Amino acid sequence: MITATTSEAKDFPHYQVQPASRENPRVVSAEDVEVFERNNPALRGIGAIMLEHGIWVLAEGSHAGGGEA
């Protein structure tokens, strides 16, 4: 579950998202992982590591392995 709070900084509302952890993993789809890695080429491959360590978990119905190698 992603825990978020709303705050006002200089009259601009924004969300503060709590970092993902094993105790509070981020539920992601396989597409989320692919898009994240495509938009952050320096972090290519991090999705598999985050999933392996339980920091991210795949949403029900989402299948791993359809992305770039």
mmCIF file of N, CA and C in Angstrom:
data_model
loop_
_atom_site.group_PDB
_atom_site.id
_atom_site.type_symbol
_atom_site.label_atom_id
_atom_site.label_comp_id
_atom_site.label_asym_id
_atom_site.label_seq_id
_atom_site.Cartn_x
_atom_site.Cartn_y
_atom_site.Cartn_z
ATOM 1 N N MET A 1 0.841 -1.173 0.000
ATOM 2 C CA MET A 1 0.000 0.000 0.000
ATOM 3 C C MET A 1 0.886 1.236 0.000
ATOM 4 N N ILE A 2 0.556 2.188 -0.830
ATOM 5 C CA ILE A 2 1.291 3.447 -0.874
ATOM 6 C C ILE A 2 0.637 4.404 0.102
ATOM 7 N N THR A 3 1.429 4.943 1.005
ATOM 8 C CA THR A 3 0.924 5.907 1.965
ATOM 9 C C THR A 3 1.301 7.294 1.487
ATOM 10 N N ALA A 4 0.318 8.151 1.332
ATOM 11 C CA ALA A 4 0.587 9.504 0.848
ATOM 12 C C ALA A 4 -0.118 10.512 1.740
ATOM 13 N N THR A 5 0.489 11.654 1.902
ATOM 14 C CA THR A 5 -0.124 12.746 2.636
ATOM 15 C C THR A 5 -0.086 13.976 1.757
ATOM 16 N N THR A 6 -1.007 14.870 2.002
ATOM 17 C CA THR A 6 -1.035 16.124 1.255
ATOM 18 C C THR A 6 -0.476 17.213 2.144
ATOM 19 N N SER A 7 0.340 18.071 1.583
ATOM 20 C CA SER A 7 0.871 19.197 2.346
ATOM 21 C C SER A 7 0.885 20.427 1.457
ATOM 22 N N GLU A 8 1.030 21.574 2.077
ATOM 23 C CA GLU A 8 1.086 22.842 1.351
ATOM 24 C C GLU A 8 2.484 23.417 1.533
ATOM 25 N N ALA A 9 3.167 23.663 0.447
ATOM 26 C CA ALA A 9 4.477 24.308 0.490
ATOM 27 C C ALA A 9 4.393 25.523 -0.411
ATOM 28 N N LYS A 10 4.520 26.690 0.166
ATOM 29 C CA LYS A 10 4.407 27.942 -0.600
ATOM 30 C C LYS A 10 3.099 27.966 -1.390
ATOM 31 N N ASP A 11 2.005 27.592 -0.713
ATOM 32 C CA ASP A 11 0.662 27.594 -1.288
ATOM 33 C C ASP A 11 0.505 26.660 -2.482
ATOM 34 N N PHE A 12 1.362 25.665 -2.597
ATOM 35 C CA PHE A 12 1.265 24.697 -3.688
ATOM 36 C C PHE A 12 1.034 23.318 -3.084
ATOM 37 N N PRO A 13 -0.183 22.760 -3.218
ATOM 38 C CA PRO A 13 -0.434 21.436 -2.648
ATOM 39 C C PRO A 13 0.330 20.362 -3.413
ATOM 40 N N HIS A 14 0.903 19.429 -2.699
ATOM 41 C CA HIS A 14 1.587 18.307 -3.330
ATOM 42 C C HIS A 14 1.506 17.090 -2.417
ATOM 43 N N TYR A 15 1.755 15.937 -2.982
ATOM 44 C CA TYR A 15 1.710 14.700 -2.228
ATOM 45 C C TYR A 15 3.114 14.286 -1.832
ATOM 46 N N GLN A 16 3.211 13.761 -0.632
ATOM 47 C CA GLN A 16 4.465 13.190 -0.163
ATOM 48 C C GLN A 16 4.236 11.687 -0.062
ATOM 49 N N VAL A 17 4.904 10.923 -0.898
ATOM 50 C CA VAL A 17 4.727 9.478 -0.932
ATOM 51 C C VAL A 17 5.802 8.833 -0.075
ATOM 52 N N GLN A 18 5.360 7.944 0.803
ATOM 53 C CA GLN A 18 6.302 7.236 1.659
ATOM 54 C C GLN A 18 7.138 6.279 0.808
ATOM 55 N N PRO A 19 8.415 6.135 1.119
ATOM 56 C CA PRO A 19 9.259 5.207 0.352
ATOM 57 C C PRO A 19 8.772 3.762 0.507
ATOM 58 N N ALA A 20 8.943 2.984 -0.532
ATOM 59 C CA ALA A 20 8.593 1.570 -0.473
ATOM 60 C C ALA A 20 9.633 0.832 0.360
ATOM 61 N N SER A 21 9.200 -0.231 1.023
ATOM 62 C CA SER A 21 10.098 -1.066 1.822
ATOM 63 C C SER A 21 9.512 -2.474 1.859
ATOM 64 N N ARG A 22 10.224 -3.402 2.450
ATOM 65 C CA ARG A 22 9.682 -4.759 2.579
ATOM 66 C C ARG A 22 8.431 -4.746 3.450
ATOM 67 N N GLU A 23 8.413 -3.868 4.442
ATOM 68 C CA GLU A 23 7.263 -3.764 5.330
ATOM 69 C C GLU A 23 6.094 -3.035 4.659
ATOM 70 N N ASN A 24 6.392 -2.183 3.696
ATOM 71 C CA ASN A 24 5.381 -1.395 2.984
ATOM 72 C C ASN A 24 5.729 -1.403 1.490
ATOM 73 N N PRO A 25 5.566 -2.579 0.826
ATOM 74 C CA PRO A 25 5.981 -2.674 -0.579
ATOM 75 C C PRO A 25 5.084 -1.864 -1.504
ATOM 76 N N ARG A 26 5.635 -1.485 -2.641
ATOM 77 C CA ARG A 26 4.885 -0.758 -3.663
ATOM 78 C C ARG A 26 4.310 -1.780 -4.633
ATOM 79 N N VAL A 27 2.997 -1.748 -4.824
ATOM 80 C CA VAL A 27 2.330 -2.651 -5.764
ATOM 81 C C VAL A 27 2.420 -2.021 -7.149
ATOM 82 N N VAL A 28 3.019 -2.747 -8.077
ATOM 83 C CA VAL A 28 3.257 -2.236 -9.427
ATOM 84 C C VAL A 28 2.799 -3.265 -10.452
ATOM 85 N N SER A 29 2.546 -2.799 -11.651
ATOM 86 C CA SER A 29 2.263 -3.718 -12.755
ATOM 87 C C SER A 29 3.562 -3.925 -13.528
ATOM 88 N N ALA A 30 3.590 -4.954 -14.350
ATOM 89 C CA ALA A 30 4.769 -5.181 -15.190
ATOM 90 C C ALA A 30 4.996 -3.977 -16.098
ATOM 91 N N GLU A 31 3.908 -3.363 -16.555
ATOM 92 C CA GLU A 31 4.030 -2.172 -17.403
ATOM 93 C C GLU A 31 4.657 -1.007 -16.628
ATOM 94 N N ASP A 32 4.299 -0.855 -15.343
ATOM 95 C CA ASP A 32 4.907 0.200 -14.521
ATOM 96 C C ASP A 32 6.423 0.042 -14.477
ATOM 97 N N VAL A 33 6.875 -1.195 -14.284
ATOM 98 C CA VAL A 33 8.310 -1.468 -14.206
ATOM 99 C C VAL A 33 8.977 -1.139 -15.540
ATOM 100 N N GLU A 34 8.368 -1.554 -16.640
ATOM 101 C CA GLU A 34 8.935 -1.293 -17.969
ATOM 102 C C GLU A 34 9.034 0.205 -18.246
ATOM 103 N N VAL A 35 7.976 0.944 -17.919
ATOM 104 C CA VAL A 35 7.977 2.391 -18.151
ATOM 105 C C VAL A 35 9.022 3.065 -17.274
ATOM 106 N N PHE A 36 9.114 2.658 -16.005
ATOM 107 C CA PHE A 36 10.104 3.242 -15.101
ATOM 108 C C PHE A 36 11.513 3.049 -15.650
ATOM 109 N N GLU A 37 11.824 1.830 -16.080
ATOM 110 C CA GLU A 37 13.167 1.554 -16.594
ATOM 111 C C GLU A 37 13.426 2.260 -17.922
ATOM 112 N N ARG A 38 12.414 2.380 -18.749
ATOM 113 C CA ARG A 38 12.577 3.091 -20.017
ATOM 114 C C ARG A 38 12.831 4.584 -19.769
ATOM 115 N N ASN A 39 12.151 5.159 -18.785
ATOM 116 C CA ASN A 39 12.319 6.582 -18.477
ATOM 117 C C ASN A 39 13.567 6.871 -17.651
ATOM 118 N N ASN A 40 14.172 5.836 -17.071
ATOM 119 C CA ASN A 40 15.373 5.982 -16.244
ATOM 120 C C ASN A 40 16.420 4.974 -16.706
ATOM 121 N N PRO A 41 17.051 5.198 -17.861
ATOM 122 C CA PRO A 41 17.965 4.199 -18.424
ATOM 123 C C PRO A 41 19.122 3.821 -17.506
ATOM 124 N N ALA A 42 19.540 4.708 -16.647
ATOM 125 C CA ALA A 42 20.638 4.385 -15.729
ATOM 126 C C ALA A 42 20.215 3.328 -14.709
ATOM 127 N N LEU A 43 18.904 3.149 -14.525
ATOM 128 C CA LEU A 43 18.395 2.178 -13.557
ATOM 129 C C LEU A 43 17.849 0.921 -14.233
ATOM 130 N N ARG A 44 18.240 0.695 -15.468
ATOM 131 C CA ARG A 44 17.784 -0.484 -16.202
ATOM 132 C C ARG A 44 18.120 -1.749 -15.412
ATOM 133 N N GLY A 45 17.140 -2.602 -15.225
ATOM 134 C CA GLY A 45 17.332 -3.842 -14.477
ATOM 135 C C GLY A 45 16.953 -3.739 -13.014
ATOM 136 N N ILE A 46 16.702 -2.536 -12.515
ATOM 137 C CA ILE A 46 16.382 -2.366 -11.096
ATOM 138 C C ILE A 46 15.041 -3.009 -10.748
ATOM 139 N N GLY A 47 14.135 -3.073 -11.719
ATOM 140 C CA GLY A 47 12.824 -3.655 -11.454
ATOM 141 C C GLY A 47 12.917 -5.086 -10.954
ATOM 142 N N ALA A 48 13.723 -5.901 -11.606
ATOM 143 C CA ALA A 48 13.886 -7.297 -11.193
ATOM 144 C C ALA A 48 14.468 -7.382 -9.788
ATOM 145 N N ILE A 49 15.392 -6.495 -9.479
ATOM 146 C CA ILE A 49 16.014 -6.484 -8.150
ATOM 147 C C ILE A 49 14.991 -6.083 -7.091
ATOM 148 N N MET A 50 14.216 -5.032 -7.376
ATOM 149 C CA MET A 50 13.207 -4.568 -6.420
ATOM 150 C C MET A 50 12.146 -5.641 -6.190
ATOM 151 N N LEU A 51 11.753 -6.344 -7.248
ATOM 152 C CA LEU A 51 10.779 -7.424 -7.105
ATOM 153 C C LEU A 51 11.370 -8.587 -6.313
ATOM 154 N N GLU A 52 12.612 -8.946 -6.607
ATOM 155 C CA GLU A 52 13.281 -10.054 -5.923
ATOM 156 C C GLU A 52 13.387 -9.804 -4.424
ATOM 157 N N HIS A 53 13.658 -8.564 -4.041
ATOM 158 C CA HIS A 53 13.834 -8.220 -2.628
ATOM 159 C C HIS A 53 12.526 -7.867 -1.926
ATOM 160 N N GLY A 54 11.416 -7.876 -2.653
ATOM 161 C CA GLY A 54 10.124 -7.617 -2.031
ATOM 162 C C GLY A 54 9.829 -6.152 -1.771
ATOM 163 N N ILE A 55 10.611 -5.255 -2.368
ATOM 164 C CA ILE A 55 10.361 -3.818 -2.226
ATOM 165 C C ILE A 55 9.177 -3.436 -3.110
ATOM 166 N N TRP A 56 9.116 -4.025 -4.296
ATOM 167 C CA TRP A 56 7.972 -3.894 -5.195
ATOM 168 C C TRP A 56 7.323 -5.265 -5.293
ATOM 169 N N VAL A 57 6.012 -5.308 -5.432
ATOM 170 C CA VAL A 57 5.303 -6.563 -5.680
ATOM 171 C C VAL A 57 4.398 -6.356 -6.889
ATOM 172 N N LEU A 58 4.274 -7.398 -7.702
ATOM 173 C CA LEU A 58 3.431 -7.295 -8.893
ATOM 174 C C LEU A 58 1.962 -7.363 -8.501
ATOM 175 N N ALA A 59 1.171 -6.494 -9.094
ATOM 176 C CA ALA A 59 -0.272 -6.485 -8.887
ATOM 177 C C ALA A 59 -0.859 -7.776 -9.437
ATOM 178 N N GLU A 60 -1.984 -8.192 -8.881
ATOM 179 C CA GLU A 60 -2.650 -9.392 -9.384
ATOM 180 C C GLU A 60 -2.970 -9.228 -10.858
ATOM 181 N N GLY A 61 -2.758 -10.273 -11.617
ATOM 182 C CA GLY A 61 -3.042 -10.230 -13.044
ATOM 183 C C GLY A 61 -1.917 -9.653 -13.875
ATOM 184 N N SER A 62 -0.858 -9.175 -13.226
ATOM 185 C CA SER A 62 0.285 -8.622 -13.947
ATOM 186 C C SER A 62 1.343 -9.706 -14.054
ATOM 187 N N HIS A 63 1.951 -9.814 -15.222
ATOM 188 C CA HIS A 63 2.943 -10.861 -15.446
ATOM 189 C C HIS A 63 4.305 -10.249 -15.712
ATOM 190 N N ALA A 64 5.315 -10.764 -15.039
ATOM 191 C CA ALA A 64 6.688 -10.291 -15.242
ATOM 192 C C ALA A 64 7.258 -10.923 -16.497
ATOM 193 N N GLY A 65 8.261 -10.256 -17.052
ATOM 194 C CA GLY A 65 9.015 -10.858 -18.128
ATOM 195 C C GLY A 65 8.680 -10.393 -19.521
ATOM 196 N N GLY A 66 7.809 -9.426 -19.692
ATOM 197 C CA GLY A 66 7.471 -8.985 -21.029
ATOM 198 C C GLY A 66 8.295 -7.822 -21.518
ATOM 199 N N GLY A 67 9.262 -7.371 -20.715
ATOM 200 C CA GLY A 67 9.989 -6.149 -21.054
ATOM 201 C C GLY A 67 11.286 -6.372 -21.773
ATOM 202 N N GLU A 68 12.069 -5.306 -21.860
ATOM 203 C CA GLU A 68 13.361 -5.346 -22.540
ATOM 204 C C GLU A 68 14.361 -6.137 -21.717
ATOM 205 N N ALA A 69 15.278 -6.788 -22.383
ATOM 206 C CA ALA A 69 16.295 -7.576 -21.685
ATOM 207 C C ALA A 69 17.573 -6.799 -21.538
#
